[in-house]
Coordinates of C-alpha atoms in Angstrom, one line a residue:
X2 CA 21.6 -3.5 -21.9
X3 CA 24.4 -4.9 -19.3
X4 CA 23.1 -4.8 -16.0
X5 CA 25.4 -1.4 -15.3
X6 CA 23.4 0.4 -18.2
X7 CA 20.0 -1.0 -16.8
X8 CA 20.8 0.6 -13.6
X9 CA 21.7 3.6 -14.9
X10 CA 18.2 4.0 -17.2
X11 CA 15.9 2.5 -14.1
X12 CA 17.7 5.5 -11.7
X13 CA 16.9 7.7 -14.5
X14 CA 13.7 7.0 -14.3
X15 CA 13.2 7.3 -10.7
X16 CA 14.5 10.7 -10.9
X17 CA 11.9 11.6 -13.9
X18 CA 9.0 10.0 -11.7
X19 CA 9.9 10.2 -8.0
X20 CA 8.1 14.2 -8.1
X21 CA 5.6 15.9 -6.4
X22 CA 3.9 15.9 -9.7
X23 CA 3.1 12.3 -9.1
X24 CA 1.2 12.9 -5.9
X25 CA -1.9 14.8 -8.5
X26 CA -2.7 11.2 -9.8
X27 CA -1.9 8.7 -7.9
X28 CA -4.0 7.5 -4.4
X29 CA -0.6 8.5 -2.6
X30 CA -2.2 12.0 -2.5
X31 CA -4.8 10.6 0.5
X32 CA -2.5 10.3 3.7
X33 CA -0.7 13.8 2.1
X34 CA -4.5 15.6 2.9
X35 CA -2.9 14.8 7.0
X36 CA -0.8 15.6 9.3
X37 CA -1.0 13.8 12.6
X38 CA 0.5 10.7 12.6
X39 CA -2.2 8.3 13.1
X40 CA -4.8 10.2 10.7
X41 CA -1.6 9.7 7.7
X42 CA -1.3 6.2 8.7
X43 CA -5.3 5.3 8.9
X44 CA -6.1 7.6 5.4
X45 CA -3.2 5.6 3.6
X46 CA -4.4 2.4 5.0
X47 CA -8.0 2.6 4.0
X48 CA -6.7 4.3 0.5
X49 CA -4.4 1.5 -0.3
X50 CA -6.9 -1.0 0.1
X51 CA -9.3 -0.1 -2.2
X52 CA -6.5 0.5 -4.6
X53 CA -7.1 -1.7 -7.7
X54 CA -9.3 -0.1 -10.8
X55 CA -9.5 3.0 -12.3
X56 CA -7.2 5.3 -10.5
X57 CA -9.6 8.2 -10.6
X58 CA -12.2 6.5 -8.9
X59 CA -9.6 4.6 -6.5
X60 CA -9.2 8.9 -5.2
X61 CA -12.9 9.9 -5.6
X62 CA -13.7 6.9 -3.4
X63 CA -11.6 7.5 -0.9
X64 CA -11.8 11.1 -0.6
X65 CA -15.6 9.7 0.4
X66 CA -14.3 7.3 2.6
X67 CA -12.7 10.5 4.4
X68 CA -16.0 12.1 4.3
X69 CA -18.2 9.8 5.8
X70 CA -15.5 9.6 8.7
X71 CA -16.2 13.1 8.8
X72 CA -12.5 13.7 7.8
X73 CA -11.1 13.0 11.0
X74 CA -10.2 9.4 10.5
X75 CA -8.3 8.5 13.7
X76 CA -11.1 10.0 15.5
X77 CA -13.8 8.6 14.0
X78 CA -12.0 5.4 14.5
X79 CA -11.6 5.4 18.5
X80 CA -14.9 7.3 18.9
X81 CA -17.3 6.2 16.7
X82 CA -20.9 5.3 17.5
X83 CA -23.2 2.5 16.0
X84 CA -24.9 5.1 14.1
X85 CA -21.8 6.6 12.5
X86 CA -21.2 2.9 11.5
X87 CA -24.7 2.7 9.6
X88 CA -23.7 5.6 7.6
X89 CA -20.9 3.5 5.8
X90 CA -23.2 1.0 5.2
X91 CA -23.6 2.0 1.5
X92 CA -19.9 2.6 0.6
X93 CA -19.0 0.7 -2.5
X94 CA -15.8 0.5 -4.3
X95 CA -15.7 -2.5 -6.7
X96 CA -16.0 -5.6 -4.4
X97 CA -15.5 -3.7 -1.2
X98 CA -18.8 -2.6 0.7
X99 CA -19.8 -1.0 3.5
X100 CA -19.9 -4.2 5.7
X101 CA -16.5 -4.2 4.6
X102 CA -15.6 -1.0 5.7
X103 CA -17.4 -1.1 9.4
X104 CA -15.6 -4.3 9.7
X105 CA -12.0 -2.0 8.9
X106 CA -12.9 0.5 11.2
X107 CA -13.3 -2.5 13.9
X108 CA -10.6 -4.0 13.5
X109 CA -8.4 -0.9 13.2
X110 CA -9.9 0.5 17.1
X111 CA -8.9 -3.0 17.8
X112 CA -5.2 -2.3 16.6
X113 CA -5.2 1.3 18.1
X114 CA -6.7 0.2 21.8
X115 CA -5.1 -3.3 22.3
X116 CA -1.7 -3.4 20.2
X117 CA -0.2 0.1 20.2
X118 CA -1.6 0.9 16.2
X119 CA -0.6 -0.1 12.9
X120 CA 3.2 0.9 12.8
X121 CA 3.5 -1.6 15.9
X122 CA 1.9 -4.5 14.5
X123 CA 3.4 -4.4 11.6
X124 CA 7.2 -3.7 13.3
X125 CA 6.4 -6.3 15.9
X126 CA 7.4 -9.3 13.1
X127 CA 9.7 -7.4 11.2
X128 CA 12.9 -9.2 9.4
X129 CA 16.1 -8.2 8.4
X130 CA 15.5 -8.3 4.5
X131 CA 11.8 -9.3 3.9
X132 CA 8.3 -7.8 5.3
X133 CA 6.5 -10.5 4.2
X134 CA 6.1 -12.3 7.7
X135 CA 5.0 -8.7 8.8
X136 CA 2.0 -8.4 6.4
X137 CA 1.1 -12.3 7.0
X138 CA 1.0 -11.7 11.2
X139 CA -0.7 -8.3 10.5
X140 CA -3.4 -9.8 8.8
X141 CA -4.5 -12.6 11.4
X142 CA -4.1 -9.7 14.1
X143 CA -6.1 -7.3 12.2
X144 CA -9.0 -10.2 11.8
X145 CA -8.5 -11.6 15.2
X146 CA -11.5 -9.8 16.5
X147 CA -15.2 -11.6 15.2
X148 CA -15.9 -10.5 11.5
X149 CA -17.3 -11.1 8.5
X150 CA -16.0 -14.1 6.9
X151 CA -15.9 -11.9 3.3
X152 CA -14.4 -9.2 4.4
X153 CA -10.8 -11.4 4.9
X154 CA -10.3 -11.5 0.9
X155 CA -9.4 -7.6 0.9
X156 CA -5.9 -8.2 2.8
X157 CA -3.6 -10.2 1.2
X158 CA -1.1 -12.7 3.2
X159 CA 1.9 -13.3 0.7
X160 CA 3.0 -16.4 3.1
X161 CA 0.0 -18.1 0.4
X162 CA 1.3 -16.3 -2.5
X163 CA 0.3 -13.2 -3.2
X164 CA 2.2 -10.6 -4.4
X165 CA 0.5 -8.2 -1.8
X166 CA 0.8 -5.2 -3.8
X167 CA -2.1 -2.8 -2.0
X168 CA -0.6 -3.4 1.0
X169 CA 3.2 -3.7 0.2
X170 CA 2.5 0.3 -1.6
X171 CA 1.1 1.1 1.7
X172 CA 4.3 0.3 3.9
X173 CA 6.1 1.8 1.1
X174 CA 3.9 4.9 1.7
X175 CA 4.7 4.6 5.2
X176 CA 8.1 3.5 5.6
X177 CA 10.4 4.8 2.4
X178 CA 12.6 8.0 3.4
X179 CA 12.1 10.1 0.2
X180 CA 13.5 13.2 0.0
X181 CA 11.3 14.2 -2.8
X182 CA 8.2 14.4 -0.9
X183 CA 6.3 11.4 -2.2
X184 CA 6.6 8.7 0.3
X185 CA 5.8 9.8 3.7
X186 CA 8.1 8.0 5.4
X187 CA 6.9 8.5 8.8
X188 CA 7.0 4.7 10.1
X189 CA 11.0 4.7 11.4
X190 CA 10.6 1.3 13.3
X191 CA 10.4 -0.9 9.6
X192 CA 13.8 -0.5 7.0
X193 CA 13.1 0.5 3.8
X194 CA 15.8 -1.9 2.8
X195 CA 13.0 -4.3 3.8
X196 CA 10.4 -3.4 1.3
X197 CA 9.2 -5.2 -1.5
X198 CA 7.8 -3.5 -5.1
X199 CA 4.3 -3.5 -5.0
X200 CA 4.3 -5.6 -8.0
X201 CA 1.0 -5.4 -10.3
X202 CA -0.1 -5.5 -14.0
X203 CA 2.4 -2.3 -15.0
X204 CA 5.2 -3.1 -13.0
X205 CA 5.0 -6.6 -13.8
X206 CA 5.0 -6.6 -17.9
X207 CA 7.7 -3.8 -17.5
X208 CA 9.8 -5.8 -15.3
X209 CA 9.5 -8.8 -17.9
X210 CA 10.5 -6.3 -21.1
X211 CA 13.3 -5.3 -19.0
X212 CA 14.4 -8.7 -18.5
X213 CA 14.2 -8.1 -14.8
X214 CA 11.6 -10.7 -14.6
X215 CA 10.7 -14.3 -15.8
X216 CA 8.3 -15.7 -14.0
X217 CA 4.6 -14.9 -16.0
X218 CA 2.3 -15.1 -12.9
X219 CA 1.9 -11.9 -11.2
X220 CA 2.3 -13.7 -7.5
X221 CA 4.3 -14.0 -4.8
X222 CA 7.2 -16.0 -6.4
X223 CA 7.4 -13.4 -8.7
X224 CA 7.8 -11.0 -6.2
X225 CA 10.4 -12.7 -4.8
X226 CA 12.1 -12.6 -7.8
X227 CA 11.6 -9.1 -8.7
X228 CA 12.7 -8.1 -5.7
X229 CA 16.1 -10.0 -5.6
X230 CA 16.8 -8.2 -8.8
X231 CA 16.1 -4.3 -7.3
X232 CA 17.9 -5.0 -4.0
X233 CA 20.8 -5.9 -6.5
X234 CA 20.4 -2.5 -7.3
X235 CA 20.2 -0.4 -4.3
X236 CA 20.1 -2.8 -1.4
X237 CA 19.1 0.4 1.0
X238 CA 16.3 1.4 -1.0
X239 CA 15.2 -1.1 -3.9
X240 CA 11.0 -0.1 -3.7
X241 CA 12.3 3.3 -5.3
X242 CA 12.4 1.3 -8.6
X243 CA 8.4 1.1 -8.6
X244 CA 8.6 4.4 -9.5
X245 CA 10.9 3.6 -12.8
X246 CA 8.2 0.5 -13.5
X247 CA 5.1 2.2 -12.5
X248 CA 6.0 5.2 -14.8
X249 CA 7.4 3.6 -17.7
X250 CA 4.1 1.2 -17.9
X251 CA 1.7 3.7 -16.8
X252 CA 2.7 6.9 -19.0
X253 CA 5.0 6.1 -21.4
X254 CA 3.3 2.3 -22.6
X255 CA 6.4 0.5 -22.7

């Protein structure tokens, strides 16, 4: 395909997968349950991060996360006691535990009290074309309270590397204006021309099929390249293409 004809099929693609039918099965489906700001923002956040696995369990755990916060997450996160805390002690969701998740709740009444919440933080570094700085000064903000040394490993920092893709779906959650009902889009502070794919396994082999993609590592570099390629394609709103990617790997193999 020329690059005009690989265009057209991606934005095909978008259309066929950018739905409301994609909210039933994918961990997006969390922040919809709200509608204050700050419960959206907190729900997505928490959902995002234990986002890698099975994609069923990714939404029964989370939908337990919600529950043990007494589904009032913003709440439970500026009011909690030290006994609500103990009750998330046996939360498990592959290699993040409920020492984990009282350390998140921490850190995020740490963000809400001290630094104006999460759409702050993360605007507060923003640049132009990349929100890669962003996630990196996010992450030694969100830990700059005392915590557990283990707990680190479950945000990435893509200044080492990584291609971030928990938390880069997150601010795409967050920050991309879709009209389709998808993305919330309630962050208006970050540009979605800004975002980067959250680049994984699907998006990744797709990308490469496509010829969008070279490099074999699923990391930051890669990222950087992918992205390059997208922006190429709609410089306003290039993370609309992890729809395309997502779906094409996801339901139809390719």
């Amino acid at each position: 395909m020329t690059s005009t004809e690989l265009k057209d099929f991606l934005d095909e693609k978008v259309i066929q997968y950018n739905t409301l039918d994609f909210i039933d099965s994918d961990p997006v489906q969390i922040p919809h349950l709200f509608s204050q700001k700050e419960d959206i923002e907190i729900a997505g956040f928490l959902s995002a991060t234990i986002a890698w696995g099975n994609r069923k369990m990714i939404i029964q755990n989370s939908h337990r996360m919600l529950d043990l916060m007494g589904n009032a997450p913003f709440d439970f996160v500026m009011s909690h006691s030290e006994s609500d805390l103990e009750r998330l002690n046996n939360f498990v969701h592959r290699t993040f535990n409920g020492q984990d998740f009282i350390g998140f709740i921490k850190s995020l009444q740490h963000i809400y009290k001290k630094h104006g919440g999460l759409e702050a933080v993360f605007a507060q570094n923003q640049e132009a074309q990349s929100v890669q700085k962003s996630i990196s000064e996010f992450k030694k903000t969100f830990f700059s309270i005392p915590h557990l040394p283990r707990t680190q490993k479950h945000i990435s920092d893509p200044l080492n590397n990584s291609a971030a893709k928990r938390i880069n779906m997150y601010l795409r959650w967050m920050v991309r204006q879709d009209n389709k009902g998808v993305d919330l889009g309630i962050w208006k502070s970050i540009s979605p021309a800004a975002l980067s794919c959250p680049l994984d396994v699907h998006s990744g082999n797709v990308a490469r099929r496509l010829g969008i993609l070279n490099r074999k590592q699923n990391d930051g570099k890669a990222l950087a390249e992918l992205d390059a390629k997208l922006r190429e394609f709609d410089p306003n709103d290039p993370v609309k293409y992890d729809f395309a990617l997502f779906g094409l790997g996801v339901f139809e193999g390719f």
